[in-house]
Short mmCIF file of C-alpha atoms in Angstrom, two decimals:
data_model
loop_
_atom_site.label_atom_id
_atom_site.label_comp_id
_atom_site.label_asym_id
_atom_site.label_seq_id
_atom_site.Cartn_x
_atom_site.Cartn_y
_atom_site.Cartn_z
CA LYS A 1 -0.05 0.01 0.02
CA ALA A 2 1.49 3.32 -1.09
CA GLY A 3 2.11 5.81 1.80
CA VAL A 4 1.36 9.48 1.90
CA THR A 5 2.97 11.36 -0.83
CA GLN A 6 3.73 15.13 -1.02
CA THR A 7 4.80 17.17 -3.95
CA PRO A 8 6.99 18.85 -4.47
CA ARG A 9 9.65 17.70 -1.90
CA TYR A 10 11.58 20.98 -2.20
CA LEU A 11 10.69 24.40 -3.23
CA ILE A 12 12.33 27.84 -3.20
CA LYS A 13 10.19 30.90 -3.62
CA THR A 14 10.60 34.64 -3.39
CA ARG A 15 8.91 36.78 -0.70
CA GLY A 16 5.56 38.09 -2.01
CA GLN A 17 5.00 35.03 -4.26
CA GLN A 18 2.40 32.33 -3.68
CA VAL A 19 2.82 28.69 -3.47
CA THR A 20 0.66 25.47 -3.63
CA LEU A 21 1.70 22.26 -2.03
CA SER A 22 0.00 18.96 -2.76
CA CYS A 23 -0.74 15.97 -0.59
CA SER A 24 -2.05 12.45 -1.72
CA PRO A 25 -3.32 10.44 1.11
CA ILE A 26 -3.25 6.69 1.57
CA SER A 27 -5.79 5.03 -0.61
CA GLY A 28 -9.14 4.89 1.35
CA HIS A 29 -8.10 7.62 3.81
CA ARG A 30 -10.56 10.47 3.93
CA SER A 31 -8.94 12.78 6.47
CA VAL A 32 -5.99 15.00 5.61
CA SER A 33 -4.24 17.30 8.09
CA TRP A 34 -1.49 19.75 7.45
CA TYR A 35 1.22 20.84 9.81
CA GLN A 36 4.00 23.47 9.78
CA GLN A 37 7.37 22.55 11.24
CA THR A 38 9.84 25.24 12.04
CA PRO A 39 12.95 25.27 14.36
CA GLY A 40 11.49 28.19 16.33
CA GLN A 41 7.76 27.33 16.62
CA GLY A 42 8.08 23.54 16.27
CA LEU A 43 5.18 21.58 14.81
CA GLN A 44 1.93 23.56 14.56
CA PHE A 45 -1.50 22.28 13.25
CA LEU A 46 -2.63 24.26 10.18
CA PHE A 47 -5.91 22.57 9.28
CA GLU A 48 -7.73 19.33 8.76
CA TYR A 49 -10.04 18.27 5.95
CA PHE A 50 -12.56 15.48 5.75
CA SER A 51 -14.71 14.73 2.66
CA GLU A 52 -13.74 18.01 1.17
CA THR A 53 -14.82 20.09 4.25
CA GLN A 54 -12.51 21.92 6.49
CA ARG A 55 -13.30 20.59 10.00
CA ASN A 56 -10.62 22.30 12.04
CA LYS A 57 -8.14 25.21 11.67
CA GLY A 58 -5.07 26.36 13.68
CA ASN A 59 -3.97 29.66 14.49
CA PHE A 60 -2.52 30.87 11.18
CA PRO A 61 -3.33 33.95 9.20
CA GLY A 62 -5.74 33.86 6.27
CA ARG A 63 -2.72 33.80 3.71
CA PHE A 64 -2.80 29.95 4.54
CA SER A 65 -5.55 28.10 2.88
CA GLY A 66 -6.37 24.74 1.75
CA ARG A 67 -8.92 22.51 0.00
CA GLN A 68 -9.55 18.79 -0.43
CA PHE A 69 -10.89 17.18 -3.65
CA SER A 70 -13.38 14.40 -4.08
CA ASN A 71 -10.55 11.79 -4.37
CA SER A 72 -9.33 13.03 -0.88
CA ARG A 73 -6.16 14.63 -2.38
CA SER A 74 -5.53 17.87 -0.78
CA GLU A 75 -3.67 21.14 -1.50
CA MET A 76 -2.56 23.97 0.62
CA ASN A 77 -1.89 27.38 -0.55
CA VAL A 78 0.25 30.15 0.95
CA SER A 79 -0.13 33.62 -0.54
CA THR A 80 2.09 36.55 -0.30
CA LEU A 81 4.94 34.62 1.21
CA GLU A 82 6.94 35.90 4.10
CA LEU A 83 10.45 34.77 5.10
CA GLY A 84 8.90 33.31 8.31
CA ASP A 85 6.91 30.88 6.14
CA SER A 86 10.24 28.90 5.37
CA ALA A 87 9.39 25.63 6.93
CA LEU A 88 8.72 21.90 6.53
CA TYR A 89 5.12 21.32 5.66
CA LEU A 90 3.79 18.02 6.71
CA CYS A 91 0.69 16.33 5.50
CA ALA A 92 -0.94 13.48 7.43
CA SER A 93 -3.77 11.28 6.40
CA SER A 94 -6.11 8.89 8.41
CA LEU A 95 -9.15 6.71 7.61
CA ALA A 96 -11.41 9.17 9.50
CA ALA A 97 -11.15 11.55 12.39
CA PRO A 98 -8.10 11.58 14.31
CA PRO A 99 -7.17 10.72 17.04
CA THR A 100 -9.44 7.73 16.89
CA TYR A 101 -7.81 6.73 13.67
CA GLU A 102 -4.02 6.76 13.41
CA GLN A 103 -2.44 9.52 11.31
CA TYR A 104 0.23 8.47 8.70
CA PHE A 105 2.58 11.35 7.78
CA GLY A 106 4.14 12.07 4.50
CA PRO A 107 7.82 13.07 4.02
CA GLY A 108 6.91 16.74 3.87
CA THR A 109 7.67 19.60 1.53
CA ARG A 110 10.58 21.85 2.49
CA LEU A 111 9.71 25.38 1.52
CA THR A 112 12.43 28.17 1.39
CA VAL A 113 11.31 31.67 1.06
CA THR A 114 14.13 34.11 0.00
CA ALA B 1 -4.95 25.81 27.58
CA GLN B 2 -3.28 22.88 25.90
CA LYS B 3 0.33 22.51 26.18
CA VAL B 4 3.13 19.92 25.84
CA THR B 5 6.52 20.40 27.33
CA GLN B 6 9.50 18.34 26.43
CA ALA B 7 12.18 19.96 28.53
CA GLN B 8 15.09 17.73 27.24
CA THR B 9 16.18 19.47 23.94
CA GLU B 10 18.93 16.92 23.13
CA ILE B 11 20.16 13.65 24.70
CA SER B 12 23.28 11.71 23.88
CA VAL B 13 23.77 8.16 24.95
CA VAL B 14 26.14 5.41 23.96
CA GLU B 15 24.66 2.36 22.35
CA LYS B 16 23.04 -0.14 24.70
CA GLU B 17 22.32 2.47 27.43
CA ASP B 18 18.78 3.02 28.48
CA VAL B 19 17.29 6.47 27.82
CA THR B 20 14.09 8.19 29.07
CA LEU B 21 12.43 10.97 27.34
CA ASP B 22 10.16 13.17 29.38
CA CYS B 23 6.88 14.66 28.31
CA VAL B 24 4.62 16.82 30.61
CA TYR B 25 1.27 17.91 29.44
CA GLU B 26 -1.36 20.48 30.34
CA THR B 27 -4.99 20.27 29.53
CA ARG B 28 -8.39 21.00 31.00
CA ASP B 29 -10.09 18.34 28.88
CA THR B 30 -11.06 15.13 30.80
CA THR B 31 -10.96 13.23 27.55
CA TYR B 32 -7.72 13.56 25.79
CA TYR B 33 -5.17 11.50 23.81
CA LEU B 34 -1.36 11.34 24.20
CA PHE B 35 1.10 10.23 21.41
CA TRP B 36 4.71 9.70 20.79
CA TYR B 37 6.10 10.10 17.31
CA LYS B 38 9.56 9.61 15.93
CA GLN B 39 11.04 11.79 13.26
CA PRO B 40 14.20 10.34 11.53
CA PRO B 41 16.29 12.39 9.37
CA SER B 42 14.14 11.67 6.36
CA GLY B 43 11.52 14.06 7.98
CA GLU B 44 8.49 11.74 8.00
CA LEU B 45 6.83 11.39 11.47
CA VAL B 46 6.29 7.74 12.57
CA PHE B 47 3.63 7.04 14.97
CA LEU B 48 4.74 5.09 18.04
CA ILE B 49 1.96 4.89 20.54
CA ARG B 50 -1.46 6.44 21.41
CA ARG B 51 -2.90 6.46 24.93
CA ASN B 52 -6.28 7.87 25.97
CA SER B 53 -6.74 9.61 29.26
CA PHE B 54 -8.75 6.76 30.69
CA ASP B 55 -6.04 4.12 30.16
CA GLU B 56 -3.25 4.62 32.56
CA GLN B 57 -1.71 1.16 31.96
CA ASN B 58 1.94 1.34 31.20
CA GLU B 59 2.91 -0.39 27.91
CA ILE B 60 5.96 -2.08 26.63
CA SER B 61 6.67 -2.95 22.98
CA GLY B 62 10.01 -4.58 22.54
CA ARG B 63 12.63 -2.21 23.72
CA TYR B 64 10.11 0.58 23.94
CA SER B 65 8.08 1.38 27.12
CA TRP B 66 5.75 4.15 28.17
CA ASN B 67 4.81 5.36 31.53
CA PHE B 68 1.61 7.48 31.77
CA GLN B 69 0.84 9.18 35.10
CA LYS B 70 -2.22 11.42 35.29
CA SER B 71 -1.29 12.51 38.80
CA THR B 72 1.90 14.26 37.48
CA SER B 73 0.56 14.90 33.93
CA SER B 74 3.35 12.97 32.41
CA PHE B 75 3.76 10.40 29.65
CA ASN B 76 7.48 9.36 29.62
CA PHE B 77 9.13 7.14 26.98
CA THR B 78 12.00 4.82 27.70
CA ILE B 79 14.15 2.98 25.26
CA THR B 80 16.07 0.12 26.69
CA ALA B 81 19.29 -0.98 25.21
CA SER B 82 19.34 1.94 22.68
CA GLN B 83 20.70 1.38 19.18
CA VAL B 84 22.11 3.70 16.71
CA VAL B 85 18.85 3.30 14.62
CA ASP B 86 16.95 5.04 17.56
CA SER B 87 18.63 8.30 16.64
CA ALA B 88 16.03 10.64 15.81
CA VAL B 89 13.78 13.48 17.06
CA TYR B 90 10.92 12.28 19.25
CA PHE B 91 7.79 14.18 19.69
CA CYS B 92 5.20 13.91 22.44
CA ALA B 93 1.75 15.24 21.39
CA LEU B 94 -1.67 15.91 22.91
CA PHE B 95 -5.05 15.76 21.38
CA GLY B 96 -7.93 17.18 23.59
CA ALA B 97 -11.48 16.21 22.73
CA ASN B 98 -12.74 19.86 23.15
CA PHE B 99 -9.95 21.52 21.18
CA ASN B 100 -10.04 18.80 18.49
CA LYS B 101 -6.54 19.26 17.25
CA PHE B 102 -3.01 18.13 18.03
CA TYR B 103 -0.55 20.08 20.25
CA PHE B 104 3.02 18.86 19.84
CA GLY B 105 5.98 19.36 22.14
CA SER B 106 9.10 20.93 20.92
CA GLY B 107 10.76 17.53 20.48
CA THR B 108 13.85 15.77 21.93
CA LYS B 109 16.64 14.95 19.69
CA LEU B 110 18.18 11.64 20.71
CA ASN B 111 21.77 10.78 19.53
CA VAL B 112 22.84 7.21 20.12
CA LYS B 113 26.57 6.86 19.51
CA PRO B 114 28.16 3.51 18.71
#
């Protein structure tokens, strides 16, 4: 069974640009969550989607948005990039709502904003 | 408020030593879940264990064991006879039923030297 895949794995963007990251969950998984990992703030929850609906959102500005498609694939978008957005963005999928169902993490997308 | 504290930023041990990683949590929820994840250099978080607030039984899985004590709000993780492959960053996480999202500790980097 294929794991969670994230594309691209590495990305370099310039301040002010926007970026879209993609996550393909494990087949059959309907919940997708996104996390930001930085050395300063650690691992922080961004949002969670289930059946194309955002069920939960962390404390991030509106520049961070996401969506989920009918095949459970998810994208997150960051507009007007700031230097502080440089981070590892992790996606996790689960059969249904965590924490009842275990989350499986992808390898992450490393975003560098210059 | 929900908070997870991992006071040990980095620990170095020599192979075959036992090592305990500390995790202290804060929550007002009566129903919550505690987790440990391992993050090897590849970046992908690997699930190790989940405990709910009503199950204080300690657990052993091979060389890994976990000690959950509600009285001290702690959920410590012990690796017995550590191996070089145990080198990674370990995260403790809390999921409170009311907040419905994950809160991660800052992580403990474990270095196991041969």
